[in-house]
Structure formats: structure tokens, C-alpha cells
Short mmCIF file of C-alpha atoms in Angstrom, two decimals:
data_model
loop_
_atom_site.label_atom_id
_atom_site.label_comp_id
_atom_site.label_asym_id
_atom_site.label_seq_id
_atom_site.Cartn_x
_atom_site.Cartn_y
_atom_site.Cartn_z
CA GLU V 1 0.13 0.31 0.26
CA ALA V 2 1.59 3.27 -0.59
CA GLN V 3 2.09 5.49 2.06
CA VAL V 4 3.33 7.88 4.05
CA THR V 5 4.22 7.01 7.53
CA GLN V 6 5.47 9.12 10.19
CA ASN V 7 5.72 8.69 14.24
CA PRO V 8 5.57 9.55 17.01
CA ARG V 9 2.23 10.12 16.36
CA TYR V 10 1.65 12.09 19.77
CA LEU V 11 4.55 13.13 21.89
CA ILE V 12 4.58 15.69 24.99
CA THR V 13 8.65 16.72 25.55
CA VAL V 14 8.93 19.94 27.66
CA THR V 15 11.30 22.67 27.01
CA GLY V 16 14.79 22.25 25.05
CA LYS V 17 15.51 18.21 25.17
CA LYS V 18 15.68 17.40 21.03
CA LEU V 19 13.44 15.25 19.40
CA THR V 20 13.13 13.95 15.71
CA VAL V 21 9.84 13.25 13.80
CA THR V 22 11.00 10.32 11.54
CA CYS V 23 8.39 10.01 8.07
CA SER V 24 9.60 7.48 5.39
CA GLN V 25 7.28 7.03 2.44
CA ASN V 26 7.82 3.90 0.39
CA MET V 27 6.60 5.22 -4.04
CA ASN V 28 10.30 6.40 -4.46
CA HIS V 29 8.81 10.26 -4.41
CA GLU V 30 10.60 12.70 -5.42
CA TYR V 31 9.51 15.93 -3.24
CA MET V 32 9.57 15.91 0.20
CA SER V 33 7.99 18.31 2.27
CA TRP V 34 6.67 18.83 5.93
CA TYR V 35 3.95 21.07 7.27
CA ARG V 36 2.74 22.82 11.15
CA GLN V 37 -0.90 22.94 11.18
CA ASP V 38 -2.34 25.41 13.14
CA PRO V 39 -5.59 26.64 14.30
CA GLY V 40 -6.22 29.66 12.32
CA LEU V 41 -3.57 29.68 9.91
CA GLY V 42 -3.66 26.49 7.72
CA LEU V 43 -1.20 24.60 6.11
CA ARG V 44 2.66 26.28 6.91
CA GLN V 45 5.11 24.65 5.01
CA ILE V 46 8.22 24.52 6.93
CA TYR V 47 11.72 23.01 4.43
CA TYR V 48 10.72 20.96 1.46
CA SER V 49 12.97 18.70 -0.58
CA MET V 50 13.03 17.95 -4.13
CA ASN V 51 15.67 15.17 -3.85
CA VAL V 52 18.58 13.41 -2.14
CA GLU V 53 20.67 15.49 -0.01
CA VAL V 54 18.64 19.12 -1.82
CA THR V 55 16.39 20.47 0.83
CA ASP V 56 15.76 23.80 1.22
CA LYS V 57 13.40 26.82 3.60
CA GLY V 58 10.26 27.14 3.19
CA ASP V 59 7.92 29.32 4.75
CA VAL V 60 8.73 28.95 8.59
CA PRO V 61 12.26 27.25 8.90
CA GLU V 62 13.05 29.18 12.40
CA GLY V 63 13.44 26.20 15.02
CA TYR V 64 13.57 23.23 12.49
CA LYS V 65 16.36 21.31 9.99
CA VAL V 66 15.36 18.97 8.13
CA SER V 67 18.27 16.38 5.90
CA ARG V 68 17.69 13.76 2.87
CA LYS V 69 19.78 11.23 3.22
CA GLU V 70 17.93 8.55 1.47
CA LYS V 71 14.99 8.99 -0.82
CA ARG V 72 11.86 7.58 1.66
CA ASN V 73 12.59 8.99 4.33
CA PHE V 74 12.56 12.55 5.11
CA PRO V 75 13.30 13.76 9.30
CA LEU V 76 12.71 16.48 10.89
CA ILE V 77 14.41 17.54 13.80
CA LEU V 78 13.91 20.34 16.55
CA GLU V 79 17.50 21.21 18.31
CA SER V 80 16.03 22.85 21.47
CA PRO V 81 12.18 22.42 21.25
CA SER V 82 9.76 25.33 22.66
CA PRO V 83 6.44 26.26 23.10
CA ASN V 84 6.08 27.16 20.04
CA GLN V 85 6.37 25.01 18.53
CA THR V 86 3.61 23.11 19.59
CA SER V 87 1.96 21.82 16.52
CA LEU V 88 0.18 19.92 14.15
CA TYR V 89 2.99 18.07 11.86
CA PHE V 90 2.34 16.43 8.13
CA CYS V 91 4.90 15.07 6.01
CA ALA V 92 3.93 14.91 2.39
CA SER V 93 5.29 13.74 -0.38
CA ARG V 94 4.97 13.68 -4.38
CA GLU V 95 6.16 12.02 -7.36
CA GLY V 96 8.47 14.99 -9.09
CA HIS V 97 8.94 19.01 -8.59
CA GLU V 98 6.24 20.29 -10.28
CA GLY V 99 3.19 21.94 -8.49
CA ASN V 100 0.80 20.79 -10.78
CA GLN V 101 1.47 16.42 -8.64
CA PRO V 102 -0.54 15.79 -5.49
CA GLN V 103 0.95 15.31 -2.32
CA HIS V 104 0.15 12.50 -0.53
CA PHE V 105 0.52 13.28 3.25
CA GLY V 106 1.34 11.07 6.33
CA ASP V 107 -0.86 10.82 8.81
CA GLY V 108 0.05 13.56 11.63
CA THR V 109 2.30 14.39 14.51
CA ARG V 110 1.09 16.18 17.79
CA LEU V 111 3.41 17.83 19.23
CA SER V 112 3.41 19.35 22.55
CA ILE V 113 6.11 20.82 23.68
CA LEU V 114 5.62 21.98 27.64
CA GLY Q 1 2.89 36.68 -3.52
CA GLN Q 2 -0.28 34.41 -2.64
CA ASN Q 3 -3.08 34.92 -1.22
CA ILE Q 4 -6.32 32.36 -0.51
CA ASP Q 5 -9.28 33.09 1.34
CA GLN Q 6 -11.87 30.82 2.55
CA PRO Q 7 -14.83 30.78 4.44
CA THR Q 8 -14.35 29.29 7.45
CA GLU Q 9 -17.45 27.25 8.75
CA MET Q 10 -20.21 26.63 6.84
CA THR Q 11 -23.36 24.67 8.24
CA ALA Q 12 -25.72 22.48 5.65
CA THR Q 13 -28.28 19.70 6.10
CA GLU Q 14 -28.05 15.61 4.89
CA GLY Q 15 -28.55 14.78 1.66
CA ALA Q 16 -28.19 18.95 0.55
CA ILE Q 17 -25.96 20.95 -1.66
CA VAL Q 18 -23.07 22.77 -0.66
CA GLN Q 19 -20.87 25.31 -2.27
CA ILE Q 20 -17.82 26.17 -0.37
CA ASN Q 21 -15.92 29.11 -2.30
CA CYS Q 22 -12.32 30.23 -2.53
CA THR Q 23 -10.76 33.34 -4.20
CA TYR Q 24 -6.71 33.77 -4.54
CA GLN Q 25 -4.93 36.06 -5.74
CA THR Q 26 -1.13 35.67 -7.12
CA SER Q 27 1.40 36.89 -8.75
CA GLY Q 28 1.68 33.22 -11.46
CA PHE Q 29 -1.29 30.75 -11.90
CA ASN Q 30 -0.88 27.26 -12.81
CA GLY Q 31 -4.25 25.21 -10.98
CA LEU Q 32 -5.94 25.17 -7.85
CA PHE Q 33 -6.76 21.94 -5.86
CA TRP Q 34 -8.97 20.79 -3.25
CA TYR Q 35 -8.34 18.26 -0.02
CA GLN Q 36 -10.52 17.30 2.56
CA GLN Q 37 -9.47 17.08 5.94
CA HIS Q 38 -11.74 15.47 8.24
CA ALA Q 39 -10.36 16.61 12.33
CA GLY Q 40 -7.18 15.66 13.69
CA GLU Q 41 -6.57 13.01 9.69
CA ALA Q 42 -4.38 13.63 7.00
CA PRO Q 43 -5.99 16.03 4.04
CA THR Q 44 -6.31 13.67 0.95
CA PHE Q 45 -6.56 14.75 -2.78
CA LEU Q 46 -10.61 15.69 -4.10
CA SER Q 47 -9.40 17.39 -7.37
CA TYR Q 48 -7.31 19.79 -9.74
CA ASN Q 49 -8.36 22.37 -11.92
CA VAL Q 50 -5.89 23.87 -14.33
CA LEU Q 51 -8.60 24.66 -16.62
CA ASP Q 52 -11.91 26.80 -16.97
CA GLY Q 53 -15.35 25.43 -15.81
CA LEU Q 54 -16.65 22.45 -13.99
CA GLU Q 55 -15.76 19.06 -13.15
CA GLU Q 56 -16.99 16.43 -12.02
CA LYS Q 57 -16.43 14.14 -10.05
CA GLY Q 58 -19.46 11.72 -9.09
CA ARG Q 59 -20.84 13.77 -6.25
CA PHE Q 60 -18.06 16.09 -5.97
CA SER Q 61 -17.52 18.36 -8.16
CA SER Q 62 -15.11 22.01 -8.97
CA PHE Q 63 -14.94 24.56 -10.71
CA LEU Q 64 -12.28 27.20 -11.17
CA SER Q 65 -12.68 30.83 -13.31
CA ARG Q 66 -8.94 31.69 -13.94
CA SER Q 67 -10.48 35.03 -14.78
CA LYS Q 68 -11.55 36.04 -11.16
CA GLY Q 69 -9.31 33.90 -9.34
CA TYR Q 70 -12.36 32.58 -7.97
CA SER Q 71 -13.07 28.86 -7.66
CA TYR Q 72 -15.68 26.68 -5.95
CA LEU Q 73 -15.91 23.07 -4.61
CA LEU Q 74 -19.98 21.48 -4.18
CA LEU Q 75 -20.68 19.47 -2.50
CA LYS Q 76 -23.93 16.94 -3.57
CA GLU Q 77 -25.77 14.47 -1.83
CA LEU Q 78 -24.57 15.49 1.16
CA GLN Q 79 -24.00 12.78 3.43
CA MET Q 80 -22.44 12.74 7.58
CA LYS Q 81 -19.52 11.56 6.85
CA ASP Q 82 -18.78 14.32 4.25
CA SER Q 83 -18.24 16.39 7.70
CA ALA Q 84 -14.79 17.72 7.24
CA SER Q 85 -12.42 20.49 6.48
CA TYR Q 86 -12.03 22.17 3.42
CA LEU Q 87 -8.25 23.26 2.02
CA CYS Q 88 -8.46 24.82 -1.18
CA ALA Q 89 -4.36 25.45 -2.51
CA VAL Q 90 -2.54 27.28 -5.66
CA SER Q 91 -0.31 26.06 -7.36
CA PRO Q 92 1.68 28.41 -9.60
CA ARG Q 93 3.50 28.73 -13.50
CA SER Q 94 4.77 25.50 -13.59
CA GLY Q 95 8.47 25.79 -14.44
CA GLY Q 96 11.27 25.24 -11.12
CA TYR Q 97 10.24 24.43 -8.36
CA GLN Q 98 6.50 24.91 -7.40
CA LYS Q 99 5.28 25.58 -4.28
CA VAL Q 100 1.88 24.97 -2.83
CA THR Q 101 0.06 27.33 -0.66
CA PHE Q 102 -2.61 26.55 0.91
CA GLY Q 103 -6.23 28.31 2.43
CA THR Q 104 -6.59 28.54 6.18
CA GLY Q 105 -9.80 25.78 5.04
CA THR Q 106 -13.34 25.54 5.66
CA LYS Q 107 -14.80 23.48 8.16
CA LEU Q 108 -17.91 21.89 6.78
CA GLN Q 109 -20.60 20.43 9.97
CA VAL Q 110 -23.33 18.53 7.88
CA ILE Q 111 -26.48 18.44 10.84
CA PRO Q 112 -29.20 15.73 10.48
#
């Protein structure tokens, strides 16, 4: 089954404790992206990657890091989480670079930073 | 840049028809997506319009007017399971990396 898998689904942690949210897709997609979703603000892009070792900032990259060492994996790293990073996070992938292709989303990760 | 407007909430009755509007202002435009998102779940793709006009997919149809910067999603024969948020998203003109910009979504409540 074609899917995007995120882990963990839920996490409560404390300010400053480094965490990683993993994302993996089994569709051999080139493009992957991370979004955060907050009430009233919609989906906002954090980082994206057009292929292995190619990553770039989205609209709200501050406080986040990513890596793309393998095509299937695109982890999101919070080196020193803060309460304003409490949010619902989605990883997404699509086949290529063109924006006319639909994205496939993971089930989401709900992060609470205390 | 991109600016996308959708109503925040709508309520409709089971069995009825509802139209969810989306207006956009953009410096470059290729097409417009509609996604459905149930509470706490992932968005799922519904439609993508590039050309002006109405495209029908079963109970769901999507319309686009490029000259007016306007789209709508039409849901017919509403069912309780259609209660969800509906996100419109704009895809800029083709060529190079293309970032899709999402609206804030319209939360639809279907009541008996």
C-alpha cells in the first residue's frame, strides 16, 4: 500500500529536549515536505526537499532542521524545542517537482512542548 | 505572493447541496487543488483544476475561473461523513520548483 508514515503520532516533551519526527514514503517520490498546521493559520510549509541531499527552507523554517540522506526518508529535527512549536505536523510527498501533482500526506504528529 | 480566502465555517443539512468558495490572488497561477481533511487526520486529495469550468467527480464537483481568481467545491447529496475541513491550495505557474500555498480551510458541518 502506498503511504507516508510518520512517527511518533503523539509526543509531549519539555522545552530544550531535542527530538526527531521521522517520515518515510514507499512511493519512490522525489519531493518531500514538512508542514505545520495551527488553528486559523492553515498548513504552512517548514522545509522541503526535491531529492536526496537537496533541501530548502519553506515559509516557517526557524527552529527546525531536516535531512534527506535517502530518497524515502525525510526526518524533521527540533534541536531545542520551544512551546511555540506546539502544533500538528504533517509530512507529505509527491512524485516530482511540478506543483500540479497532488501531495500524499502522512497521518500527522501532534507535538506538545511544555 | 499568494493570498487565499475561504469561509471559516459552514453548516449544511444531510442530503442537501453545499458550495464552498475560494478566492485567490497570486503573482503566478497554474492550477488549484481541493483537499478534504477530517478532524485530526491527514488531508486527502479531491481535485485539481487547471482549465476554466466545472469538473465533476461523483458527488463532488470543482469549478475554476482563472480570470476572476475564483474556485468553488460543490458537494451534492451531503452525507454525515462529509463533515470535514476543505482546503483549497494554489499551484503557481509551471517551471522549476513549485510551492503550493494552502488556504486556512473551511470547516463544514453536516447536520441531520
